[in-house]
mmCIF file with all atom_site columns, C-alpha atoms in Angstrom:
data_model
loop_
_atom_site.group_PDB
_atom_site.id
_atom_site.type_symbol
_atom_site.label_atom_id
_atom_site.label_alt_id
_atom_site.label_comp_id
_atom_site.label_asym_id
_atom_site.label_entity_id
_atom_site.label_seq_id
_atom_site.pdbx_PDB_ins_code
_atom_site.Cartn_x
_atom_site.Cartn_y
_atom_site.Cartn_z
_atom_site.occupancy
_atom_site.B_iso_or_equiv
_atom_site.pdbx_formal_charge
_atom_site.auth_seq_id
_atom_site.auth_comp_id
_atom_site.auth_asym_id
_atom_site.auth_atom_id
_atom_site.pdbx_PDB_model_num
ATOM 1   C CA . MET F 1 1   ? -30.905 51.887 -7.961  1.00 92.00 ? 535 MET F CA 1
ATOM 2   C CA . LYS F 1 2   ? -30.754 48.172 -7.160  1.00 97.00 ? 536 LYS F CA 1
ATOM 3   C CA . ILE F 1 3   ? -33.399 45.866 -8.610  1.00 98.00 ? 537 ILE F CA 1
ATOM 4   C CA . LEU F 1 4   ? -34.422 42.368 -7.555  1.00 98.00 ? 538 LEU F CA 1
ATOM 5   C CA . VAL F 1 5   ? -36.685 40.175 -9.691  1.00 98.00 ? 539 VAL F CA 1
ATOM 6   C CA . VAL F 1 6   ? -38.393 37.573 -7.506  1.00 98.00 ? 540 VAL F CA 1
ATOM 7   C CA . TYR F 1 7   ? -40.628 34.938 -9.033  1.00 98.00 ? 541 TYR F CA 1
ATOM 8   C CA . TYR F 1 8   ? -42.319 31.582 -8.761  1.00 96.00 ? 542 TYR F CA 1
ATOM 9   C CA . SER F 1 9   ? -42.877 29.622 -11.955 1.00 96.00 ? 543 SER F CA 1
ATOM 10  C CA . TYR F 1 10  ? -44.808 26.367 -12.273 1.00 94.00 ? 544 TYR F CA 1
ATOM 11  C CA . SER F 1 11  ? -44.355 25.644 -15.971 1.00 91.00 ? 545 SER F CA 1
ATOM 12  C CA . GLY F 1 12  ? -41.521 27.969 -16.994 1.00 92.00 ? 546 GLY F CA 1
ATOM 13  C CA . ILE F 1 13  ? -43.624 30.745 -18.537 1.00 92.00 ? 547 ILE F CA 1
ATOM 14  C CA . THR F 1 14  ? -43.255 33.105 -15.568 1.00 94.00 ? 548 THR F CA 1
ATOM 15  C CA . ARG F 1 15  ? -39.543 32.203 -15.378 1.00 96.00 ? 549 ARG F CA 1
ATOM 16  C CA . ARG F 1 16  ? -39.013 33.378 -18.957 1.00 95.00 ? 550 ARG F CA 1
ATOM 17  C CA . LEU F 1 17  ? -40.721 36.693 -18.230 1.00 96.00 ? 551 LEU F CA 1
ATOM 18  C CA . ALA F 1 18  ? -38.704 37.135 -15.005 1.00 97.00 ? 552 ALA F CA 1
ATOM 19  C CA . GLU F 1 19  ? -35.450 36.439 -16.845 1.00 98.00 ? 553 GLU F CA 1
ATOM 20  C CA . ASP F 1 20  ? -36.318 39.028 -19.496 1.00 97.00 ? 554 ASP F CA 1
ATOM 21  C CA . ILE F 1 21  ? -37.206 41.626 -16.852 1.00 97.00 ? 555 ILE F CA 1
ATOM 22  C CA . ALA F 1 22  ? -33.893 40.970 -15.085 1.00 98.00 ? 556 ALA F CA 1
ATOM 23  C CA . LEU F 1 23  ? -31.999 41.218 -18.374 1.00 97.00 ? 557 LEU F CA 1
ATOM 24  C CA . ILE F 1 24  ? -33.613 44.522 -19.356 1.00 97.00 ? 558 ILE F CA 1
ATOM 25  C CA . THR F 1 25  ? -33.338 46.117 -15.892 1.00 97.00 ? 559 THR F CA 1
ATOM 26  C CA . ASP F 1 26  ? -29.964 44.597 -14.958 1.00 97.00 ? 560 ASP F CA 1
ATOM 27  C CA . GLY F 1 27  ? -31.686 43.185 -11.884 1.00 97.00 ? 561 GLY F CA 1
ATOM 28  C CA . ASP F 1 28  ? -30.765 40.176 -9.784  1.00 97.00 ? 562 ASP F CA 1
ATOM 29  C CA . LEU F 1 29  ? -32.967 37.067 -10.037 1.00 97.00 ? 563 LEU F CA 1
ATOM 30  C CA . LEU F 1 30  ? -34.418 35.110 -7.132  1.00 97.00 ? 564 LEU F CA 1
ATOM 31  C CA . GLU F 1 31  ? -36.484 32.038 -7.957  1.00 98.00 ? 565 GLU F CA 1
ATOM 32  C CA . LEU F 1 32  ? -38.833 30.875 -5.212  1.00 98.00 ? 566 LEU F CA 1
ATOM 33  C CA . LYS F 1 33  ? -38.787 27.077 -5.105  1.00 97.00 ? 567 LYS F CA 1
ATOM 34  C CA . PRO F 1 34  ? -40.996 25.294 -2.583  1.00 96.00 ? 568 PRO F CA 1
ATOM 35  C CA . LEU F 1 35  ? -39.245 22.598 -0.578  1.00 95.00 ? 569 LEU F CA 1
ATOM 36  C CA . ARG F 1 36  ? -42.002 20.211 -1.661  1.00 94.00 ? 570 ARG F CA 1
ATOM 37  C CA . PRO F 1 37  ? -42.648 20.851 -5.362  1.00 93.00 ? 571 PRO F CA 1
ATOM 38  C CA . TYR F 1 38  ? -46.195 20.895 -6.650  1.00 91.00 ? 572 TYR F CA 1
ATOM 39  C CA . SER F 1 39  ? -47.444 17.879 -8.570  1.00 92.00 ? 573 SER F CA 1
ATOM 40  C CA . PHE F 1 40  ? -46.539 17.559 -12.241 1.00 91.00 ? 574 PHE F CA 1
ATOM 41  C CA . SER F 1 41  ? -50.243 16.939 -12.846 1.00 92.00 ? 575 SER F CA 1
ATOM 42  C CA . TYR F 1 42  ? -51.792 20.370 -13.362 1.00 87.00 ? 576 TYR F CA 1
ATOM 43  C CA . ASN F 1 43  ? -55.155 19.359 -11.859 1.00 89.00 ? 577 ASN F CA 1
ATOM 44  C CA . THR F 1 44  ? -53.460 17.940 -8.763  1.00 94.00 ? 578 THR F CA 1
ATOM 45  C CA . ALA F 1 45  ? -51.267 21.048 -8.459  1.00 89.00 ? 579 ALA F CA 1
ATOM 46  C CA . VAL F 1 46  ? -54.391 23.238 -8.550  1.00 87.00 ? 580 VAL F CA 1
ATOM 47  C CA . LYS F 1 47  ? -55.937 21.188 -5.722  1.00 92.00 ? 581 LYS F CA 1
ATOM 48  C CA . GLU F 1 48  ? -52.724 21.488 -3.686  1.00 93.00 ? 582 GLU F CA 1
ATOM 49  C CA . ALA F 1 49  ? -52.574 25.239 -4.300  1.00 89.00 ? 583 ALA F CA 1
ATOM 50  C CA . ARG F 1 50  ? -56.251 25.727 -3.399  1.00 91.00 ? 584 ARG F CA 1
ATOM 51  C CA . ILE F 1 51  ? -55.697 24.112 0.006   1.00 94.00 ? 585 ILE F CA 1
ATOM 52  C CA . GLU F 1 52  ? -52.601 26.246 0.656   1.00 92.00 ? 586 GLU F CA 1
ATOM 53  C CA . ILE F 1 53  ? -54.231 29.487 -0.519  1.00 90.00 ? 587 ILE F CA 1
ATOM 54  C CA . ASP F 1 54  ? -57.395 28.864 1.515   1.00 92.00 ? 588 ASP F CA 1
ATOM 55  C CA . LYS F 1 55  ? -55.279 28.300 4.649   1.00 93.00 ? 589 LYS F CA 1
ATOM 56  C CA . GLY F 1 56  ? -52.884 31.194 3.983   1.00 89.00 ? 590 GLY F CA 1
ATOM 57  C CA . TYR F 1 57  ? -50.104 28.610 4.098   1.00 92.00 ? 591 TYR F CA 1
ATOM 58  C CA . CYS F 1 58  ? -46.526 29.734 3.460   1.00 93.00 ? 592 CYS F CA 1
ATOM 59  C CA . PRO F 1 59  ? -44.642 26.745 2.053   1.00 94.00 ? 593 PRO F CA 1
ATOM 60  C CA . PRO F 1 60  ? -41.004 26.458 3.110   1.00 95.00 ? 594 PRO F CA 1
ATOM 61  C CA . LEU F 1 61  ? -38.576 27.331 0.330   1.00 96.00 ? 595 LEU F CA 1
ATOM 62  C CA . THR F 1 62  ? -35.447 25.485 -0.757  1.00 96.00 ? 596 THR F CA 1
ATOM 63  C CA . GLU F 1 63  ? -33.280 28.559 -0.114  1.00 91.00 ? 597 GLU F CA 1
ATOM 64  C CA . GLU F 1 64  ? -33.235 31.335 2.460   1.00 88.00 ? 598 GLU F CA 1
ATOM 65  C CA . ILE F 1 65  ? -34.431 34.709 1.197   1.00 88.00 ? 599 ILE F CA 1
ATOM 66  C CA . GLY F 1 66  ? -31.451 36.561 2.608   1.00 87.00 ? 600 GLY F CA 1
ATOM 67  C CA . ASN F 1 67  ? -30.927 40.244 3.253   1.00 91.00 ? 601 ASN F CA 1
ATOM 68  C CA . ILE F 1 68  ? -32.419 42.577 0.656   1.00 95.00 ? 602 ILE F CA 1
ATOM 69  C CA . ASP F 1 69  ? -31.970 45.840 2.534   1.00 95.00 ? 603 ASP F CA 1
ATOM 70  C CA . ASP F 1 70  ? -29.934 47.354 -0.324  1.00 96.00 ? 604 ASP F CA 1
ATOM 71  C CA . VAL F 1 71  ? -32.675 46.670 -2.903  1.00 98.00 ? 605 VAL F CA 1
ATOM 72  C CA . ASP F 1 72  ? -34.807 49.630 -4.039  1.00 98.00 ? 606 ASP F CA 1
ATOM 73  C CA . ILE F 1 73  ? -37.241 48.006 -6.484  1.00 98.00 ? 607 ILE F CA 1
ATOM 74  C CA . VAL F 1 74  ? -38.632 44.479 -6.221  1.00 98.00 ? 608 VAL F CA 1
ATOM 75  C CA . PHE F 1 75  ? -40.418 42.918 -9.178  1.00 98.00 ? 609 PHE F CA 1
ATOM 76  C CA . ILE F 1 76  ? -42.585 40.078 -7.854  1.00 98.00 ? 610 ILE F CA 1
ATOM 77  C CA . GLY F 1 77  ? -43.870 37.547 -10.361 1.00 97.00 ? 611 GLY F CA 1
ATOM 78  C CA . SER F 1 78  ? -46.197 34.594 -10.275 1.00 96.00 ? 612 SER F CA 1
ATOM 79  C CA . PRO F 1 79  ? -48.688 32.757 -12.396 1.00 94.00 ? 613 PRO F CA 1
ATOM 80  C CA . ASN F 1 80  ? -52.274 33.678 -11.532 1.00 92.00 ? 614 ASN F CA 1
ATOM 81  C CA . TRP F 1 81  ? -53.366 30.794 -9.350  1.00 90.00 ? 615 TRP F CA 1
ATOM 82  C CA . LEU F 1 82  ? -57.008 30.942 -8.313  1.00 88.00 ? 616 LEU F CA 1
ATOM 83  C CA . LYS F 1 83  ? -57.090 34.742 -8.773  1.00 92.00 ? 617 LYS F CA 1
ATOM 84  C CA . THR F 1 84  ? -53.991 35.384 -6.635  1.00 91.00 ? 618 THR F CA 1
ATOM 85  C CA . PHE F 1 85  ? -50.273 34.634 -6.497  1.00 93.00 ? 619 PHE F CA 1
ATOM 86  C CA . ALA F 1 86  ? -48.803 31.182 -5.904  1.00 94.00 ? 620 ALA F CA 1
ATOM 87  C CA . PRO F 1 87  ? -48.184 30.325 -2.219  1.00 96.00 ? 621 PRO F CA 1
ATOM 88  C CA . PRO F 1 88  ? -44.344 30.504 -2.468  1.00 97.00 ? 622 PRO F CA 1
ATOM 89  C CA . VAL F 1 89  ? -44.784 34.231 -3.168  1.00 96.00 ? 623 VAL F CA 1
ATOM 90  C CA . LEU F 1 90  ? -46.680 34.576 0.125   1.00 95.00 ? 624 LEU F CA 1
ATOM 91  C CA . THR F 1 91  ? -43.685 33.001 1.872   1.00 96.00 ? 625 THR F CA 1
ATOM 92  C CA . PHE F 1 92  ? -41.462 35.676 0.334   1.00 97.00 ? 626 PHE F CA 1
ATOM 93  C CA . LEU F 1 93  ? -43.831 38.547 1.145   1.00 97.00 ? 627 LEU F CA 1
ATOM 94  C CA . ARG F 1 94  ? -44.074 37.512 4.793   1.00 96.00 ? 628 ARG F CA 1
ATOM 95  C CA . ASN F 1 95  ? -40.359 36.834 5.301   1.00 95.00 ? 629 ASN F CA 1
ATOM 96  C CA . ALA F 1 96  ? -38.590 39.574 3.348   1.00 96.00 ? 630 ALA F CA 1
ATOM 97  C CA . ASN F 1 97  ? -38.276 43.100 4.700   1.00 95.00 ? 631 ASN F CA 1
ATOM 98  C CA . LEU F 1 98  ? -40.098 45.061 1.994   1.00 97.00 ? 632 LEU F CA 1
ATOM 99  C CA . ASP F 1 99  ? -40.761 48.210 4.026   1.00 97.00 ? 633 ASP F CA 1
ATOM 100 C CA . GLY F 1 100 ? -40.117 51.347 1.975   1.00 97.00 ? 634 GLY F CA 1
ATOM 101 C CA . LYS F 1 101 ? -39.439 49.420 -1.215  1.00 98.00 ? 635 LYS F CA 1
ATOM 102 C CA . THR F 1 102 ? -41.196 49.873 -4.536  1.00 98.00 ? 636 THR F CA 1
ATOM 103 C CA . ILE F 1 103 ? -42.921 46.657 -5.594  1.00 98.00 ? 637 ILE F CA 1
ATOM 104 C CA . ILE F 1 104 ? -43.854 46.034 -9.203  1.00 97.00 ? 638 ILE F CA 1
ATOM 105 C CA . PRO F 1 105 ? -45.962 42.885 -9.557  1.00 97.00 ? 639 PRO F CA 1
ATOM 106 C CA . PHE F 1 106 ? -46.049 40.860 -12.748 1.00 96.00 ? 640 PHE F CA 1
ATOM 107 C CA . CYS F 1 107 ? -48.039 37.792 -13.610 1.00 94.00 ? 641 CYS F CA 1
ATOM 108 C CA . THR F 1 108 ? -48.718 35.317 -16.336 1.00 92.00 ? 642 THR F CA 1
ATOM 109 C CA . HIS F 1 109 ? -52.253 34.079 -16.792 1.00 91.00 ? 643 HIS F CA 1
ATOM 110 C CA . GLY F 1 110 ? -54.639 32.203 -19.023 1.00 86.00 ? 644 GLY F CA 1
ATOM 111 C CA . GLY F 1 111 ? -57.194 35.002 -19.209 1.00 86.00 ? 645 GLY F CA 1
ATOM 112 C CA . GLY F 1 112 ? -57.736 36.063 -15.597 1.00 87.00 ? 646 GLY F CA 1
ATOM 113 C CA . GLY F 1 113 ? -55.313 38.981 -15.509 1.00 86.00 ? 647 GLY F CA 1
ATOM 114 C CA . PHE F 1 114 ? -54.106 39.874 -12.033 1.00 89.00 ? 648 PHE F CA 1
ATOM 115 C CA . GLY F 1 115 ? -57.297 38.690 -10.350 1.00 91.00 ? 649 GLY F CA 1
ATOM 116 C CA . MET F 1 116 ? -56.910 39.845 -6.725  1.00 93.00 ? 650 MET F CA 1
ATOM 117 C CA . MET F 1 117 ? -53.107 39.665 -6.807  1.00 94.00 ? 651 MET F CA 1
ATOM 118 C CA . ILE F 1 118 ? -52.435 43.425 -6.546  1.00 95.00 ? 652 ILE F CA 1
ATOM 119 C CA . ASP F 1 119 ? -54.838 43.826 -3.609  1.00 96.00 ? 653 ASP F CA 1
ATOM 120 C CA . ASP F 1 120 ? -53.369 40.751 -1.913  1.00 95.00 ? 654 ASP F CA 1
ATOM 121 C CA . ILE F 1 121 ? -49.824 42.119 -2.261  1.00 96.00 ? 655 ILE F CA 1
ATOM 122 C CA . LYS F 1 122 ? -50.939 45.482 -0.869  1.00 97.00 ? 656 LYS F CA 1
ATOM 123 C CA . LYS F 1 123 ? -52.432 43.704 2.166   1.00 96.00 ? 657 LYS F CA 1
ATOM 124 C CA . GLU F 1 124 ? -49.115 41.969 2.845   1.00 96.00 ? 658 GLU F CA 1
ATOM 125 C CA . CYS F 1 125 ? -46.922 45.016 2.094   1.00 96.00 ? 659 CYS F CA 1
ATOM 126 C CA . LYS F 1 126 ? -48.594 47.909 3.877   1.00 96.00 ? 660 LYS F CA 1
ATOM 127 C CA . ASN F 1 127 ? -45.338 49.887 4.172   1.00 98.00 ? 661 ASN F CA 1
ATOM 128 C CA . SER F 1 128 ? -44.319 49.500 0.531   1.00 98.00 ? 662 SER F CA 1
ATOM 129 C CA . ILE F 1 129 ? -45.202 51.340 -2.656  1.00 97.00 ? 663 ILE F CA 1
ATOM 130 C CA . VAL F 1 130 ? -47.070 48.793 -4.790  1.00 97.00 ? 664 VAL F CA 1
ATOM 131 C CA . LYS F 1 131 ? -47.406 49.737 -8.451  1.00 95.00 ? 665 LYS F CA 1
ATOM 132 C CA . ASP F 1 132 ? -50.043 48.412 -10.854 1.00 88.00 ? 666 ASP F CA 1
ATOM 133 C CA . GLY F 1 133 ? -47.662 46.021 -12.578 1.00 92.00 ? 667 GLY F CA 1
ATOM 134 C CA . LEU F 1 134 ? -47.852 43.944 -15.723 1.00 93.00 ? 668 LEU F CA 1
ATOM 135 C CA . ALA F 1 135 ? -50.136 40.994 -16.495 1.00 92.00 ? 669 ALA F CA 1
ATOM 136 C CA . LEU F 1 136 ? -49.380 38.971 -19.619 1.00 91.00 ? 670 LEU F CA 1
ATOM 137 C CA . SER F 1 137 ? -51.228 36.105 -21.237 1.00 87.00 ? 671 SER F CA 1
ATOM 138 C CA . GLY F 1 138 ? -49.215 33.824 -23.462 1.00 76.00 ? 672 GLY F CA 1
ATOM 139 C CA . PHE F 1 139 ? -46.514 35.213 -25.681 1.00 80.00 ? 673 PHE F CA 1
ATOM 140 C CA . TYR F 1 140 ? -45.223 38.775 -25.545 1.00 84.00 ? 674 TYR F CA 1
ATOM 141 C CA . ASP F 1 141 ? -42.950 40.964 -27.609 1.00 86.00 ? 675 ASP F CA 1
ATOM 142 C CA . PHE F 1 142 ? -39.546 41.605 -25.998 1.00 91.00 ? 676 PHE F CA 1
ATOM 143 C CA . ASP F 1 143 ? -39.394 45.148 -27.413 1.00 89.00 ? 677 ASP F CA 1
ATOM 144 C CA . GLU F 1 144 ? -42.832 45.960 -25.991 1.00 86.00 ? 678 GLU F CA 1
ATOM 145 C CA . LEU F 1 145 ? -41.733 44.608 -22.606 1.00 91.00 ? 679 LEU F CA 1
ATOM 146 C CA . GLN F 1 146 ? -38.640 46.799 -22.769 1.00 93.00 ? 680 GLN F CA 1
ATOM 147 C CA . LYS F 1 147 ? -40.738 49.889 -23.563 1.00 90.00 ? 681 LYS F CA 1
ATOM 148 C CA . TRP F 1 148 ? -43.144 49.094 -20.736 1.00 89.00 ? 682 TRP F CA 1
ATOM 149 C CA . LEU F 1 149 ? -40.263 48.763 -18.275 1.00 93.00 ? 683 LEU F CA 1
ATOM 150 C CA . GLU F 1 150 ? -38.672 52.015 -19.441 1.00 91.00 ? 684 GLU F CA 1
ATOM 151 C CA . ASN F 1 151 ? -41.986 53.831 -18.909 1.00 88.00 ? 685 ASN F CA 1
ATOM 152 C CA . ASN F 1 152 ? -42.669 52.287 -15.500 1.00 85.00 ? 686 ASN F CA 1
ATOM 153 C CA . LEU F 1 153 ? -39.345 52.449 -13.672 1.00 85.00 ? 687 LEU F CA 1
#
């Protein structure tokens, strides 16, 4: 069973979670980096993201996604931005062949949980199995993450 952990991280919090998931599952990591990074000012970044989300814009990424045909399970992670995933994740969802794959979303948030993220992923991945996933706010216990992964793989 081959696992890929795909993520976008604005501040590094989602990156840390993605790295831990990859470590525990022995999965490969793929960081989604927009060609034009979001502003370092959080308020400006939110405005930029709102425009992109409202338009359904898929920002170009710094690297090609590549062939993931041999991957069975794809963890997809993002901070909760305006009740959904960050736009670089939309770029991945629309450009990667996820048909027949199991998708396990994960997100970091400041109190909003997944928002509409699960439903939005299901809309983009109609031919995939999308699981409920894991939403974490702030700090988490590595051992608890490991137990959750063992119970949900």
